[in-house]
Amino acid sequence: MNYLSDTNPGEVLEQIRNNSPLIWNISNFVSMDIAANALLAFGASPAMAHATEEAESFSQICKAINGALTINIGTFDKDWQKCAIRVANEANKAEVPWVLDPVGAGASEFRNQNASELLKLKPTVLRGNASEIISISGNEGGGKGVDSTSSSNEALDAAISLASQYKIVVAVTGEVDYVTDGNKTLSVHGGNIMMTKVTATGCALTCLIGAGLTTDQETITSTANIMGIYSLAAEIACDNCEGPGSLKPKFLDSLYNITPEYVNEKIKISRV
């Protein structure tokens, strides 16, 4: 397979480390720790704040210093959902880019409603596993709780349809990751299945994609690059750990130590 040589993933990494952008996260209880630490290891500055009363303030801060927002519905209740709607609207008014992670979409009507209402507000990027993306598109999802039982390839048509309908970028994670804007689609190769044995690693990826939105690269390119860098860091960590227990700290170390030169040489992104 011929991989693209002009996506400049090292540039994304350098910009994030040089600028230390604020990434504001409406995250879930399970993911807060690893998501915040992944952002710190990567060079960004995390804020885990989900109070409705802070929505306008954080939107203005992100606007002023070129930050980004991520919204993760993993452990929502009615209050969190109301907050997320307010936050997304404030981010849109302030022109702050944001990522929606529809964790567990397809598992319950409440999650489906959360995802649907937020999707109508047009996130910059929608990032989910195959089952979540299929479910959001209106087809029957193959989810098992928050886990995917569908392959990313099976969700590609749904991703392209959603990207075209909402004029957004959609990223599907799986054995092969896909990123599409409805017209152009990129595939990202790499990673290690052991990452699925550590909870909330996908949620952490969503936050890193948010960091990528603060760079000057096109959204589809920065998203693919972040996913590729993440996959490379995962491979390094999995090669040097003894199991899921030691994988988490090894993964954070990999995100911290990975270099622009390494990702430029090793990343595997192709045009579909």
Tab-separated table of C-alpha atoms in Angstrom:
chain	number	residue	atom	x	y	z
A	1	MET	CA	0.000	0.000	0.000
A	2	ASN	CA	1.216	3.496	-0.831
A	3	TYR	CA	1.113	5.856	2.139
A	4	LEU	CA	0.824	9.622	1.874
A	5	SER	CA	4.025	11.545	2.500
A	6	ASP	CA	2.631	15.074	2.743
A	7	THR	CA	0.329	15.102	5.780
A	8	ASN	CA	3.090	16.520	8.028
A	9	PRO	CA	2.149	14.837	11.330
A	10	GLY	CA	5.315	16.126	12.963
A	11	GLU	CA	4.076	19.663	12.341
A	12	VAL	CA	0.873	18.974	14.302
A	13	LEU	CA	2.871	17.563	17.191
A	14	GLU	CA	5.268	20.505	17.219
A	15	GLN	CA	2.484	23.097	17.144
A	16	ILE	CA	0.663	21.487	20.053
A	17	ARG	CA	3.833	21.249	22.129
A	18	ASN	CA	4.859	24.811	21.312
A	19	ASN	CA	1.441	26.354	21.966
A	20	SER	CA	0.146	24.139	24.801
A	21	PRO	CA	-3.475	24.804	23.789
A	22	LEU	CA	-6.288	24.702	26.323
A	23	ILE	CA	-8.561	21.730	25.639
A	24	TRP	CA	-11.847	22.030	27.498
A	25	ASN	CA	-13.468	18.646	28.079
A	26	ILE	CA	-17.017	17.753	29.011
A	27	SER	CA	-15.847	14.226	29.642
A	28	ASN	CA	-17.100	11.233	31.622
A	29	PHE	CA	-16.168	9.874	35.036
A	30	VAL	CA	-14.305	6.897	33.580
A	31	SER	CA	-12.181	8.885	31.146
A	32	MET	CA	-11.249	12.037	33.052
A	33	ASP	CA	-7.967	10.741	34.454
A	34	ILE	CA	-6.463	9.173	31.338
A	35	ALA	CA	-7.826	11.894	29.049
A	36	ALA	CA	-6.319	14.700	31.123
A	37	ASN	CA	-2.997	12.906	31.484
A	38	ALA	CA	-2.848	12.049	27.767
A	39	LEU	CA	-3.334	15.718	26.923
A	40	LEU	CA	-0.612	16.750	29.364
A	41	ALA	CA	1.784	14.109	28.017
A	42	PHE	CA	1.067	15.275	24.483
A	43	GLY	CA	1.800	18.902	25.335
A	44	ALA	CA	-1.695	20.354	25.684
A	45	SER	CA	-3.408	21.849	28.727
A	46	PRO	CA	-6.606	20.064	29.869
A	47	ALA	CA	-9.609	21.551	31.641
A	48	MET	CA	-12.241	19.105	32.879
A	49	ALA	CA	-15.196	21.385	33.565
A	50	HIS	CA	-18.860	20.509	33.122
A	51	ALA	CA	-20.736	23.121	35.134
A	52	THR	CA	-23.375	24.947	33.106
A	53	GLU	CA	-22.429	28.137	34.913
A	54	GLU	CA	-18.944	27.997	33.345
A	55	ALA	CA	-20.061	27.475	29.760
A	56	GLU	CA	-19.801	31.070	28.593
A	57	SER	CA	-16.571	31.771	30.503
A	58	PHE	CA	-14.700	28.761	29.145
A	59	SER	CA	-15.974	29.417	25.616
A	60	GLN	CA	-14.547	32.921	25.745
A	61	ILE	CA	-11.243	31.668	27.179
A	62	CYS	CA	-10.926	29.077	24.402
A	63	LYS	CA	-11.741	31.711	21.805
A	64	ALA	CA	-9.162	34.116	23.202
A	65	ILE	CA	-6.292	31.615	23.310
A	66	ASN	CA	-7.163	29.341	20.367
A	67	GLY	CA	-8.415	26.410	22.395
A	68	ALA	CA	-10.870	23.644	21.609
A	69	LEU	CA	-13.706	21.694	23.216
A	70	THR	CA	-14.541	17.998	23.428
A	71	ILE	CA	-17.886	16.537	24.526
A	72	ASN	CA	-18.117	12.903	25.621
A	73	ILE	CA	-21.552	11.487	26.528
A	74	GLY	CA	-20.264	8.383	28.315
A	75	THR	CA	-21.755	8.963	31.789
A	76	PHE	CA	-24.318	11.662	31.066
A	77	ASP	CA	-27.431	12.311	33.097
A	78	LYS	CA	-30.109	14.915	32.322
A	79	ASP	CA	-28.138	17.729	33.935
A	80	TRP	CA	-24.963	16.901	32.000
A	81	GLN	CA	-26.959	16.746	28.789
A	82	LYS	CA	-28.426	20.211	29.389
A	83	CYS	CA	-24.931	21.470	30.124
A	84	ALA	CA	-23.529	19.904	26.952
A	85	ILE	CA	-26.194	21.573	24.814
A	86	ARG	CA	-25.422	24.939	26.412
A	87	VAL	CA	-21.681	24.410	26.045
A	88	ALA	CA	-21.922	23.401	22.378
A	89	ASN	CA	-24.053	26.440	21.602
A	90	GLU	CA	-21.610	28.739	23.390
A	91	ALA	CA	-18.681	27.156	21.545
A	92	ASN	CA	-20.427	27.660	18.217
A	93	LYS	CA	-21.148	31.323	19.014
A	94	ALA	CA	-17.500	31.839	19.954
A	95	GLU	CA	-16.316	29.851	16.879
A	96	VAL	CA	-14.465	27.375	19.096
A	97	PRO	CA	-13.886	24.032	17.305
A	98	TRP	CA	-15.239	20.966	19.090
A	99	VAL	CA	-15.313	17.186	18.956
A	100	LEU	CA	-18.305	14.990	19.790
A	101	ASP	CA	-17.674	11.489	21.163
A	102	PRO	CA	-21.028	9.613	21.233
A	103	VAL	CA	-19.928	6.906	23.673
A	104	GLY	CA	-22.335	3.984	23.709
A	105	ALA	CA	-24.702	5.382	21.081
A	106	GLY	CA	-27.067	2.576	20.178
A	107	ALA	CA	-27.012	1.072	23.667
A	108	SER	CA	-29.975	3.051	25.022
A	109	GLU	CA	-32.589	5.543	23.894
A	110	PHE	CA	-31.177	8.152	26.275
A	111	ARG	CA	-27.726	7.915	24.704
A	112	ASN	CA	-29.236	8.048	21.236
A	113	GLN	CA	-31.113	11.212	22.138
A	114	ASN	CA	-27.975	12.797	23.618
A	115	ALA	CA	-25.958	12.032	20.504
A	116	SER	CA	-28.692	13.167	18.117
A	117	GLU	CA	-29.275	16.517	19.831
A	118	LEU	CA	-25.571	17.307	19.957
A	119	LEU	CA	-24.983	16.214	16.364
A	120	LYS	CA	-27.591	18.747	15.214
A	121	LEU	CA	-25.286	21.448	16.610
A	122	LYS	CA	-22.651	20.379	14.058
A	123	PRO	CA	-19.444	19.464	15.870
A	124	THR	CA	-16.244	20.100	13.967
A	125	VAL	CA	-15.433	16.401	14.284
A	126	LEU	CA	-17.576	13.398	15.211
A	127	ARG	CA	-15.374	10.583	16.579
A	128	GLY	CA	-16.733	7.161	17.420
A	129	ASN	CA	-16.277	3.448	17.018
A	130	ALA	CA	-17.996	1.593	14.200
A	131	SER	CA	-21.123	0.638	16.116
A	132	GLU	CA	-21.617	4.191	17.377
A	133	ILE	CA	-21.268	5.711	13.917
A	134	ILE	CA	-23.620	3.146	12.373
A	135	SER	CA	-26.196	3.766	15.096
A	136	ILE	CA	-26.045	7.553	14.756
A	137	SER	CA	-26.568	7.250	11.008
A	138	GLY	CA	-29.948	5.626	11.679
A	139	ASN	CA	-28.976	2.052	10.954
A	140	GLU	CA	-28.943	-0.765	13.462
A	141	GLY	CA	-25.755	-0.541	15.511
A	142	GLY	CA	-23.848	-3.601	16.627
A	143	GLY	CA	-22.844	-2.183	19.970
A	144	LYS	CA	-22.313	-4.123	23.175
A	145	GLY	CA	-22.649	-1.381	25.740
A	146	VAL	CA	-19.872	1.083	24.911
A	147	ASP	CA	-17.897	-1.513	22.909
A	148	SER	CA	-18.115	-1.986	19.164
A	149	THR	CA	-19.080	-5.255	17.548
A	150	SER	CA	-18.847	-3.867	14.020
A	151	SER	CA	-15.703	-3.260	11.986
A	152	SER	CA	-14.638	0.227	10.974
A	153	ASN	CA	-14.943	-0.776	7.315
A	154	GLU	CA	-18.610	-1.648	7.885
A	155	ALA	CA	-19.173	1.885	9.204
A	156	LEU	CA	-17.436	3.720	6.368
A	157	ASP	CA	-20.563	4.357	4.288
A	158	ALA	CA	-22.369	5.637	7.386
A	159	ALA	CA	-19.446	7.937	8.189
A	160	ILE	CA	-19.390	9.392	4.677
A	161	SER	CA	-23.156	9.906	4.789
A	162	LEU	CA	-23.004	11.716	8.147
A	163	ALA	CA	-20.094	13.886	7.022
A	164	SER	CA	-21.972	14.913	3.880
A	165	GLN	CA	-25.284	15.503	5.673
A	166	TYR	CA	-23.904	17.641	8.501
A	167	LYS	CA	-20.896	19.144	6.674
A	168	ILE	CA	-18.498	17.871	9.332
A	169	VAL	CA	-15.516	15.540	9.590
A	170	VAL	CA	-16.283	12.039	10.845
A	171	ALA	CA	-13.610	9.745	12.313
A	172	VAL	CA	-14.223	6.018	12.804
A	173	THR	CA	-11.832	3.998	14.953
A	174	GLY	CA	-11.169	0.295	14.587
A	175	GLU	CA	-8.600	-2.105	13.191
A	176	VAL	CA	-8.180	0.522	10.457
A	177	ASP	CA	-9.241	4.079	11.282
A	178	TYR	CA	-11.086	6.212	8.746
A	179	VAL	CA	-11.490	9.984	8.543
A	180	THR	CA	-13.838	11.567	6.023
A	181	ASP	CA	-15.352	14.926	5.147
A	182	GLY	CA	-17.827	13.308	2.772
A	183	ASN	CA	-15.696	13.982	-0.293
A	184	LYS	CA	-12.224	12.893	0.753
A	185	THR	CA	-11.551	9.852	2.929
A	186	LEU	CA	-8.274	8.901	4.592
A	187	SER	CA	-7.378	5.599	6.227
A	188	VAL	CA	-4.987	5.360	9.177
A	189	HIS	CA	-3.177	2.109	9.858
A	190	GLY	CA	-1.484	0.927	13.038
A	191	GLY	CA	-2.234	0.574	16.720
A	192	ASN	CA	-2.606	-2.544	18.837
A	193	ILE	CA	-5.693	-4.417	19.993
A	194	MET	CA	-4.366	-4.446	23.569
A	195	MET	CA	-5.424	-0.792	23.792
A	196	THR	CA	-9.015	-2.045	24.057
A	197	LYS	CA	-8.092	-3.673	27.374
A	198	VAL	CA	-7.490	-0.294	29.033
A	199	THR	CA	-10.650	1.690	29.651
A	200	ALA	CA	-11.192	5.111	28.057
A	201	THR	CA	-8.250	5.046	25.667
A	202	GLY	CA	-10.671	5.974	22.888
A	203	CYS	CA	-11.955	8.865	24.973
A	204	ALA	CA	-8.373	10.063	25.348
A	205	LEU	CA	-7.987	9.961	21.565
A	206	THR	CA	-11.023	12.228	21.230
A	207	CYS	CA	-9.320	14.801	23.453
A	208	LEU	CA	-6.115	14.620	21.417
A	209	ILE	CA	-8.145	15.166	18.239
A	210	GLY	CA	-9.446	18.289	19.947
A	211	ALA	CA	-5.859	19.418	20.423
A	212	GLY	CA	-5.246	18.858	16.726
A	213	LEU	CA	-8.052	21.301	15.901
A	214	THR	CA	-5.994	24.128	17.404
A	215	THR	CA	-3.292	23.733	14.738
A	216	ASP	CA	-3.333	25.384	11.327
A	217	GLN	CA	-3.852	22.148	9.406
A	218	GLU	CA	-7.083	21.307	7.602
A	219	THR	CA	-9.449	19.462	9.955
A	220	ILE	CA	-9.447	16.159	8.072
A	221	THR	CA	-5.644	16.203	7.914
A	222	SER	CA	-5.032	17.125	11.547
A	223	THR	CA	-7.534	14.489	12.667
A	224	ALA	CA	-5.884	11.764	10.589
A	225	ASN	CA	-2.464	12.850	11.825
A	226	ILE	CA	-3.520	12.731	15.479
A	227	MET	CA	-4.996	9.268	14.977
A	228	GLY	CA	-1.790	8.144	13.302
A	229	ILE	CA	0.421	9.538	16.067
A	230	TYR	CA	-1.832	7.906	18.647
A	231	SER	CA	-1.526	4.556	16.845
A	232	LEU	CA	2.261	4.810	16.774
A	233	ALA	CA	2.390	5.663	20.484
A	234	ALA	CA	0.113	2.692	21.157
A	235	GLU	CA	2.396	0.348	19.213
A	236	ILE	CA	5.458	1.531	21.144
A	237	ALA	CA	3.675	1.155	24.475
A	238	CYS	CA	2.280	-2.292	23.699
A	239	ASP	CA	5.707	-3.530	22.593
A	240	ASN	CA	7.169	-2.488	25.938
A	241	CYS	CA	4.501	-3.537	28.427
A	242	GLU	CA	3.610	-6.812	30.098
A	243	GLY	CA	-0.157	-6.387	29.927
A	244	PRO	CA	-2.967	-3.855	30.438
A	245	GLY	CA	-1.747	-2.948	33.932
A	246	SER	CA	1.583	-1.632	32.693
A	247	LEU	CA	0.209	-0.418	29.354
A	248	LYS	CA	-1.410	2.754	30.659
A	249	PRO	CA	1.774	4.357	32.074
A	250	LYS	CA	3.788	3.094	29.084
A	251	PHE	CA	1.273	4.723	26.748
A	252	LEU	CA	1.518	8.058	28.537
A	253	ASP	CA	5.310	7.797	28.333
A	254	SER	CA	5.059	7.093	24.601
A	255	LEU	CA	2.881	10.153	24.002
A	256	TYR	CA	5.390	12.239	25.933
A	257	ASN	CA	8.516	10.891	24.224
A	258	ILE	CA	7.376	10.416	20.633
A	259	THR	CA	9.164	12.794	18.260
A	260	PRO	CA	8.095	14.696	15.142
A	261	GLU	CA	10.857	12.945	13.197
A	262	TYR	CA	9.592	9.516	14.229
A	263	VAL	CA	5.975	10.177	13.304
A	264	ASN	CA	6.951	11.703	9.961
A	265	GLU	CA	8.870	8.529	9.153
A	266	LYS	CA	6.482	5.901	10.554
A	267	ILE	CA	2.937	7.188	10.134
A	268	LYS	CA	0.705	5.192	7.803
A	269	ILE	CA	-2.032	7.294	6.205
A	270	SER	CA	-3.466	6.566	2.776
A	271	ARG	CA	-6.190	7.954	0.539
A	272	VAL	CA	-9.250	5.734	0.179
